[in-house]
Short mmCIF file of C-alpha atoms and ligand atoms in Angstrom, two decimals:
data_model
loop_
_atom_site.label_atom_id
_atom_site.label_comp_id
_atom_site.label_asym_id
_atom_site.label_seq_id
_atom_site.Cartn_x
_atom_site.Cartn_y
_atom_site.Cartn_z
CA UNK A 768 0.00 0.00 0.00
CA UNK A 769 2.67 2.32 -0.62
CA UNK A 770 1.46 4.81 -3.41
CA UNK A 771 -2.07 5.81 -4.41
CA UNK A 772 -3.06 6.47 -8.17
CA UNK A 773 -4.55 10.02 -8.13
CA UNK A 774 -5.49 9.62 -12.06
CA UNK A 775 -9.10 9.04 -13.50
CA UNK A 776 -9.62 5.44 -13.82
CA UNK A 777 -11.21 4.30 -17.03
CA UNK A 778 -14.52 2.20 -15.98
CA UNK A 779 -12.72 -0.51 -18.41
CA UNK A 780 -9.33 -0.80 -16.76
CA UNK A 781 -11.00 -0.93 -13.56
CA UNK A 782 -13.23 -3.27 -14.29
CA UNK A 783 -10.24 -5.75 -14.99
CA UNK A 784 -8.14 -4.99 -12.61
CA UNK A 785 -10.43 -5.24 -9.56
CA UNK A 786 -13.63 -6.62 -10.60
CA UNK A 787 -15.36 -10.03 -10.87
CA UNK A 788 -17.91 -9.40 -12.69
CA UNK A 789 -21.04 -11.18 -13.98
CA UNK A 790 -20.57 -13.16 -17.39
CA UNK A 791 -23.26 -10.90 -19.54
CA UNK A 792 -23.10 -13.36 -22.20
CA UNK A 793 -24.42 -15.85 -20.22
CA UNK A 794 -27.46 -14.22 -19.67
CA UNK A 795 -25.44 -12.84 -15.97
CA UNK A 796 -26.62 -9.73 -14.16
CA UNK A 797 -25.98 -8.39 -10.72
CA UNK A 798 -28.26 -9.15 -8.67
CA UNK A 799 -29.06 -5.67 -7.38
CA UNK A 800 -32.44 -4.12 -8.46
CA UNK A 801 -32.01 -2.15 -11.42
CA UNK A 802 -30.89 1.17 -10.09
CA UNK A 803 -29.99 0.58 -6.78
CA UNK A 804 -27.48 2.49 -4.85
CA UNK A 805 -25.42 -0.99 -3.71
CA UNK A 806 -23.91 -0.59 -7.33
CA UNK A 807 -21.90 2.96 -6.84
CA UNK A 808 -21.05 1.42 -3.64
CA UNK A 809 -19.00 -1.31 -5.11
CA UNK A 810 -17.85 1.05 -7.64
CA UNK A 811 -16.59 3.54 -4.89
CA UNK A 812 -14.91 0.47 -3.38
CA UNK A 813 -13.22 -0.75 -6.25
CA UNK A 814 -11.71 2.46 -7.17
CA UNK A 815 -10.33 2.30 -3.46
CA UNK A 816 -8.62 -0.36 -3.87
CA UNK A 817 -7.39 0.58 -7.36
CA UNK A 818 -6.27 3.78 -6.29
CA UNK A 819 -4.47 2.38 -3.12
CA UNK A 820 -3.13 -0.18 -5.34
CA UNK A 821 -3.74 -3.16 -2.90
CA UNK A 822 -2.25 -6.70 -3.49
CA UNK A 823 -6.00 -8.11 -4.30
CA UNK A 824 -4.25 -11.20 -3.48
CA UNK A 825 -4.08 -10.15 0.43
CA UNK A 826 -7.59 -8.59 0.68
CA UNK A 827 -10.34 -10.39 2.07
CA UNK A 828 -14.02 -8.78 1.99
CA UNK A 829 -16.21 -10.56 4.75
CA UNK A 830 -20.35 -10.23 4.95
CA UNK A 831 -23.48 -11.23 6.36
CA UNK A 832 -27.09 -11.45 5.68
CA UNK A 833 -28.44 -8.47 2.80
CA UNK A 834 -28.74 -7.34 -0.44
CA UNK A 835 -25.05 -5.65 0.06
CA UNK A 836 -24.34 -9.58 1.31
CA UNK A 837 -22.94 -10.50 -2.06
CA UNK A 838 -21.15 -7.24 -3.08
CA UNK A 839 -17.84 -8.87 -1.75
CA UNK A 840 -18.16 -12.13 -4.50
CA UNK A 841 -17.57 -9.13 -7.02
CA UNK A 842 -13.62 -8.75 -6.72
CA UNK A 843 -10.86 -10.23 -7.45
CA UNK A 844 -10.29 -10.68 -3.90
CA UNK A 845 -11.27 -13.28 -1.56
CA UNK A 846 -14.58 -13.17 0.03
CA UNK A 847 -16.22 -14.67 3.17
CA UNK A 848 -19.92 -14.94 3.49
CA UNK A 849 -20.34 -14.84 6.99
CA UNK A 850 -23.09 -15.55 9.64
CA UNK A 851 -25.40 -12.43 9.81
CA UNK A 852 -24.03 -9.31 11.99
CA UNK A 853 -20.43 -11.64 13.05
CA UNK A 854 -18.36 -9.93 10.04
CA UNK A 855 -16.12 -7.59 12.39
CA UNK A 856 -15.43 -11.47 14.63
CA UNK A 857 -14.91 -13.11 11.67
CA UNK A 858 -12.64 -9.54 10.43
CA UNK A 859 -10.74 -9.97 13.95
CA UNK A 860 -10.04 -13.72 13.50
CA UNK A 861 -8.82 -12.81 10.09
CA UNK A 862 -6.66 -10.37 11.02
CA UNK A 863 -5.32 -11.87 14.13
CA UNK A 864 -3.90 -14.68 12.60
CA UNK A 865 -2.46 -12.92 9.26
CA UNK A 866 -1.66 -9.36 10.00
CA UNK A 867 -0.98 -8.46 6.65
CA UNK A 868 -3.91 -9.17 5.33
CA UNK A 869 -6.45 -6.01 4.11
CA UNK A 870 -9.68 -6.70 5.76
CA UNK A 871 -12.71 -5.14 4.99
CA UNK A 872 -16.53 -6.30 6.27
CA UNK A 873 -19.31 -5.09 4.03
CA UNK A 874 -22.18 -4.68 6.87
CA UNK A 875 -25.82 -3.48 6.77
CA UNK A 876 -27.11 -1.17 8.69
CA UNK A 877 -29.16 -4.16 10.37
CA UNK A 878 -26.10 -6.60 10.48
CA UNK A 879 -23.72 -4.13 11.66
CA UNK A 880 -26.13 -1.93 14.13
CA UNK A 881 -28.72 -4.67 15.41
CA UNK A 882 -27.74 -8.82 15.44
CA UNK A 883 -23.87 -7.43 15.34
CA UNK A 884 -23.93 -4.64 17.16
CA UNK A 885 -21.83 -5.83 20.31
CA UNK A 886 -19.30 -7.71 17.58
CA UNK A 887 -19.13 -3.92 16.18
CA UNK A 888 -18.48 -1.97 19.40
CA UNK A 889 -16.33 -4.34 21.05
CA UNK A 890 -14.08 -4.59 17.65
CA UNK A 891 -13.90 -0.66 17.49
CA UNK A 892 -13.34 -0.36 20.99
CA UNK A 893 -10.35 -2.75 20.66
CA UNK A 894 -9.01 -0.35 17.74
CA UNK A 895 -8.49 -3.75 15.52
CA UNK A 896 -6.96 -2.79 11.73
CA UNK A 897 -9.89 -3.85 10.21
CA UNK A 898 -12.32 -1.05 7.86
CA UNK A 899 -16.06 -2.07 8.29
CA UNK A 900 -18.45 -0.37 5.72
CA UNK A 901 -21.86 0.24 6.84
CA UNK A 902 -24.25 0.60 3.68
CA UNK A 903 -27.16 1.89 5.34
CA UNK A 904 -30.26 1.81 3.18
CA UNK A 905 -32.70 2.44 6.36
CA UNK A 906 -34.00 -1.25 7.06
CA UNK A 907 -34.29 -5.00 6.25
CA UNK A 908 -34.53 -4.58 2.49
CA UNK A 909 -33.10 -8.36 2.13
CA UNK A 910 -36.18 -9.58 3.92
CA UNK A 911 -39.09 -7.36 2.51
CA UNK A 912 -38.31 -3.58 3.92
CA UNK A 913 -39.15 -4.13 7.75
CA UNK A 914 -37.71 -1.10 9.79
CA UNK A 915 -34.40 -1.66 11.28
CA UNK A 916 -32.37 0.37 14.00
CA UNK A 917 -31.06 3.03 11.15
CA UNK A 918 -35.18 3.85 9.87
CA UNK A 919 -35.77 7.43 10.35
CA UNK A 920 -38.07 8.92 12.96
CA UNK A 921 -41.35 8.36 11.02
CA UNK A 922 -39.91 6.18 8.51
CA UNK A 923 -43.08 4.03 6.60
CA UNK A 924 -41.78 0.05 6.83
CA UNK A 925 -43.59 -3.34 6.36
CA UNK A 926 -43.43 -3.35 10.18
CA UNK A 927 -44.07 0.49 10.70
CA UNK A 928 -47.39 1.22 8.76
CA UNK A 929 -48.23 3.89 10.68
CA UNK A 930 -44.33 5.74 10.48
CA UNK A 931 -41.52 3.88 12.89
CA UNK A 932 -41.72 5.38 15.98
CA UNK A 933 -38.16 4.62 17.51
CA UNK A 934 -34.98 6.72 17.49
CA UNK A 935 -32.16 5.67 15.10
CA UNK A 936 -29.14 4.89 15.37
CA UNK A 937 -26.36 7.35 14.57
CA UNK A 938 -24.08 4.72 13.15
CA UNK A 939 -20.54 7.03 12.88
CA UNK A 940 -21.36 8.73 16.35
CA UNK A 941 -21.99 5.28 17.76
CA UNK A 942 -18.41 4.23 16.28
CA UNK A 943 -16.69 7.15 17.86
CA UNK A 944 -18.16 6.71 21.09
CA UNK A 945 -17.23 3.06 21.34
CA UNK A 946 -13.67 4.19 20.17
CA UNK A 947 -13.21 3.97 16.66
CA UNK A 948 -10.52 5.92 15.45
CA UNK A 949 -10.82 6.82 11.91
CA UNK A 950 -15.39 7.44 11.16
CA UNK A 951 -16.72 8.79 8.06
CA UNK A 952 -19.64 9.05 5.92
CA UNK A 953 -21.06 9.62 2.73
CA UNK A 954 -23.88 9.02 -0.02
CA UNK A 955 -24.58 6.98 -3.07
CA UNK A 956 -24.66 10.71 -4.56
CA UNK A 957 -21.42 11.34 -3.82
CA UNK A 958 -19.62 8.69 -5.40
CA UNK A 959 -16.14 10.33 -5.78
CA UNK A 960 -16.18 11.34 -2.22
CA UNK A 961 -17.05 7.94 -1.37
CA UNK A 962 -14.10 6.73 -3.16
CA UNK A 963 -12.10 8.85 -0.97
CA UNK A 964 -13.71 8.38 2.39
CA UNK A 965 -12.75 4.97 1.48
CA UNK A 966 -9.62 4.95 0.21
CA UNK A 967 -9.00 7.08 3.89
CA UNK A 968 -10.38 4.11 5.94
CA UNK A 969 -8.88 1.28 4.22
CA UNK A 970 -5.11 3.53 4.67
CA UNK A 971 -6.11 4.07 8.04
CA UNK A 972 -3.92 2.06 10.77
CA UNK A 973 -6.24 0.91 13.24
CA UNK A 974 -10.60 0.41 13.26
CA UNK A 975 -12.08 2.54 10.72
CA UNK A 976 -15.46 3.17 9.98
CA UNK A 977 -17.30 4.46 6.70
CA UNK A 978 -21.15 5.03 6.55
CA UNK A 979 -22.55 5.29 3.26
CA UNK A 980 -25.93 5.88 2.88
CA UNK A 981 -27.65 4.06 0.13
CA UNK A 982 -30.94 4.24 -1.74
CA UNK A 983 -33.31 1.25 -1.80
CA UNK A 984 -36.03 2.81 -3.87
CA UNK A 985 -37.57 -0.18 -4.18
CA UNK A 986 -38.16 -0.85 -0.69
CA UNK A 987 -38.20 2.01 1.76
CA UNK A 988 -38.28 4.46 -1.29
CA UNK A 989 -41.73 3.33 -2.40
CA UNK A 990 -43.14 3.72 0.90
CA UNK A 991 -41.47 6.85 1.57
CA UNK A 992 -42.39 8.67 -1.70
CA UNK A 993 -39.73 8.35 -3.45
CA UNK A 994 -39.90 5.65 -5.30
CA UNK A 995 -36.97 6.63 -8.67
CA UNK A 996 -33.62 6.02 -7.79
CA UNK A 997 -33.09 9.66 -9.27
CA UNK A 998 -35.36 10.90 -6.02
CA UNK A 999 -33.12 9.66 -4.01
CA UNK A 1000 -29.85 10.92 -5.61
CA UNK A 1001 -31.43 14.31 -5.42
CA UNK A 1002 -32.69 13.70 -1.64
CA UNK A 1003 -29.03 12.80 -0.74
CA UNK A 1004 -27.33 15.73 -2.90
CA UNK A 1005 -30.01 18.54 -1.04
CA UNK A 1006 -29.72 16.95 2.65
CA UNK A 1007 -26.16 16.68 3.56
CA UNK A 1008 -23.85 19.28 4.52
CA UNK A 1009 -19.91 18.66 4.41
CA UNK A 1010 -19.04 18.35 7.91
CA UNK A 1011 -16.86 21.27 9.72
CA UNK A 1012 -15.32 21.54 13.73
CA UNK A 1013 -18.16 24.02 13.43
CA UNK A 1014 -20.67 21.65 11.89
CA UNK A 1015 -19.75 18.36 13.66
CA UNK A 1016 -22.12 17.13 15.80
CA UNK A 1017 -24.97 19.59 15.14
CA UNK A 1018 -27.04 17.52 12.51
CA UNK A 1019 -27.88 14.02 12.59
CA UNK A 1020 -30.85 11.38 11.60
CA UNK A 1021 -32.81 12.92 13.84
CA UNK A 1022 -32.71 16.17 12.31
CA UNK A 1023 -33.02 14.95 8.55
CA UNK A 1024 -29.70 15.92 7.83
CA UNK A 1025 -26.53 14.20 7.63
CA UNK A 1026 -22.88 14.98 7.83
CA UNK A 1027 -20.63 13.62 5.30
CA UNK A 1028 -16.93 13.98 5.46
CA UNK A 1029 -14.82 12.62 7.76
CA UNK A 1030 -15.92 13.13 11.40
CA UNK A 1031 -12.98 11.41 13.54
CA UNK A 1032 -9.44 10.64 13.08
CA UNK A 1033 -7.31 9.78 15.34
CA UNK A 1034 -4.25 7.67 16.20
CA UNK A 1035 -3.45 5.13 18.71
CA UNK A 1036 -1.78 1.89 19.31
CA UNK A 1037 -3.23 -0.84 17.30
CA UNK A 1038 -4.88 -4.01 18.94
CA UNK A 1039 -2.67 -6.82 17.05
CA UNK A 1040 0.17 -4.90 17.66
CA UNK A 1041 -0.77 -4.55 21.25
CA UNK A 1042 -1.35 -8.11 21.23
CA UNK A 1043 2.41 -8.95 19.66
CA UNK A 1044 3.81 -7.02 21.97
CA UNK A 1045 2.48 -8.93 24.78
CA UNK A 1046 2.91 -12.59 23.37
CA UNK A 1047 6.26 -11.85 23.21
CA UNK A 1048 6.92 -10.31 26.83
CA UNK A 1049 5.19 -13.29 27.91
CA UNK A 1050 7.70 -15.74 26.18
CA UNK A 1051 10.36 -13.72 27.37
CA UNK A 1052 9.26 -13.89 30.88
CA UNK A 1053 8.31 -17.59 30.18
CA UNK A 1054 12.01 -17.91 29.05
CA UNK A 1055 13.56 -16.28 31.58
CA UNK A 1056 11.72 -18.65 34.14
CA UNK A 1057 13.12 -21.70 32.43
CA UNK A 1058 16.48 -20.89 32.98
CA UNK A 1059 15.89 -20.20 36.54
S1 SF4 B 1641 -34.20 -4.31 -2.21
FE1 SF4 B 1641 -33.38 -2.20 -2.08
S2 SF4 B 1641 -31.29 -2.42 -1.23
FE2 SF4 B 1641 -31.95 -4.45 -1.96
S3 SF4 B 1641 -31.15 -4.62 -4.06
FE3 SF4 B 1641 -33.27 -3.82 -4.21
S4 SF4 B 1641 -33.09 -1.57 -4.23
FE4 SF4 B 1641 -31.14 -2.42 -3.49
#
């Protein structure tokens, strides 16, 4: 991971060196709904790892249960399918027994913030080298658009007829608090930005954390009023504001509004580094104890 290619990357090239894609001539398609946001999403993650020029050979993508479940079998690198919301244990076990591996988990906003969400804290608060990216579409689209722990106040589900009546989750401020040290977000609007909050994470040494907030017009769209993909781009592009020291903090689900930037960075000893250092005190203290 030593340099990063700052040129534009032509959708061909790109598509060969990272991608595994579909065979079209077979009859192949992915298996997205036509339009969905999951798509830029994979494309803002393969132009991180173009850009960052990673070894595809030493990346492994790990996921659960969700329509983002099979985004990982779409690169050349290798992919775990994973129980639903135990990506960031299977990410730790990963990463604990090769640290030189890249390790990214590919989470929904139910897998990473509901079934996983003590796997999620507990990895961030051990400041593992792992990046986990939380596609947040605002419930269980996988399983017919019930409301999950990311739907809006008000939000119209299959299991919230009458608007969802809990408070979300703010996924990156839940991150920071359980001591993540590099949290950011974006939208399937802002692709290029996505790229970069990305390409940010996956550099970062230690747990980091990107939110990207995705359309499912489909699901929640059509019961929301907005059911074009194009709605949604538009929604994203008109309700997020680029998060400043002056900004941070001040807007958040509840408001309707989300920050997008990067909204923590920080640096501080690593977990399996922490964990080296203190297999090998122990053998030297072992050591010294066999020779008396
Ligand atoms: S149900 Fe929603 S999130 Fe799932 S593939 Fe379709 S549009 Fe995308």
């Amino acid at each position: 991971m030593a340099t990063t290619r700052t040129m534009a990357i032509p959708m061909d090239e790109l598509a060969r060196a990272t991608a595994r894609l579909p065979d079209a001539e077979a009859g192949e398609t992915l298996r997205y709904c036509p339009g969905c946001g999951l798509g830029i999403v994979q494309s803002a993650l393969a132009r991180a790892m173009y850009r960052l020029e990673l070894d595809l050979g030493s990346v492994v993508t790990v996921g659960g249960s969700g329509c983002y479940g099979i985004m990982g079998e779409y690169f050349q690198s290798s992919h775990i399918h994973g129980a639903h919301g135990r990506a960031c244990a299977v990410g730790i076990g990963l990463k604990l027994a090769n640290p030189k591996l890249t390790v990214i988990t590919i989470q929904g906003d139910g897998d990473a913030l509901a079934i996983g969400a003590s796997h999620f804290i507990h990895a961030a608060r051990r400041n593992i080298d792992i990046t986990v990216l939380i596609v947040n579409n605002f419930g269980y689209a996988n399983t017919g658009g019930q409301y999950g722990p990311s739907t809006p106040l008000g939000g119209m589900t299959e299991t919230s007829p009458a608007g969802c009546f809990e408070y979300p989750f703010d996924a990156c401020r839940l991150a920071i608090g359980a001591g993540a040290t590099f949290v950011a977000r974006s939208t399937s609007y802002h692709a290029v930005h996505m790229t970069n909050m990305l390409e940010r994470a996956i550099r970062h040494k230690g747990f980091s954390v990107v939110e990207a907030l995705q359309h499912c017009h489909v699901l929640y769209g059509k019961r929301n009023g907005m059911p074009e993909a194009t709605q949604w781009l538009r929604h994203f592009k008109e309700n997020t504001v680029r998060v400043t020291p002056e900004t941070s903090g001040r807007v958040g689900p509840d408001s309707g509004k989300w920050e997008i930037g990067v909204l923590h960075e920080q640096h501080k000893p690593e977990f399996v580094e922490m964990y080296s250092a203190t297999a090998a005190k122990l053998a030297d203290r072992a050591g010294a104890a066999a020779r008396g």
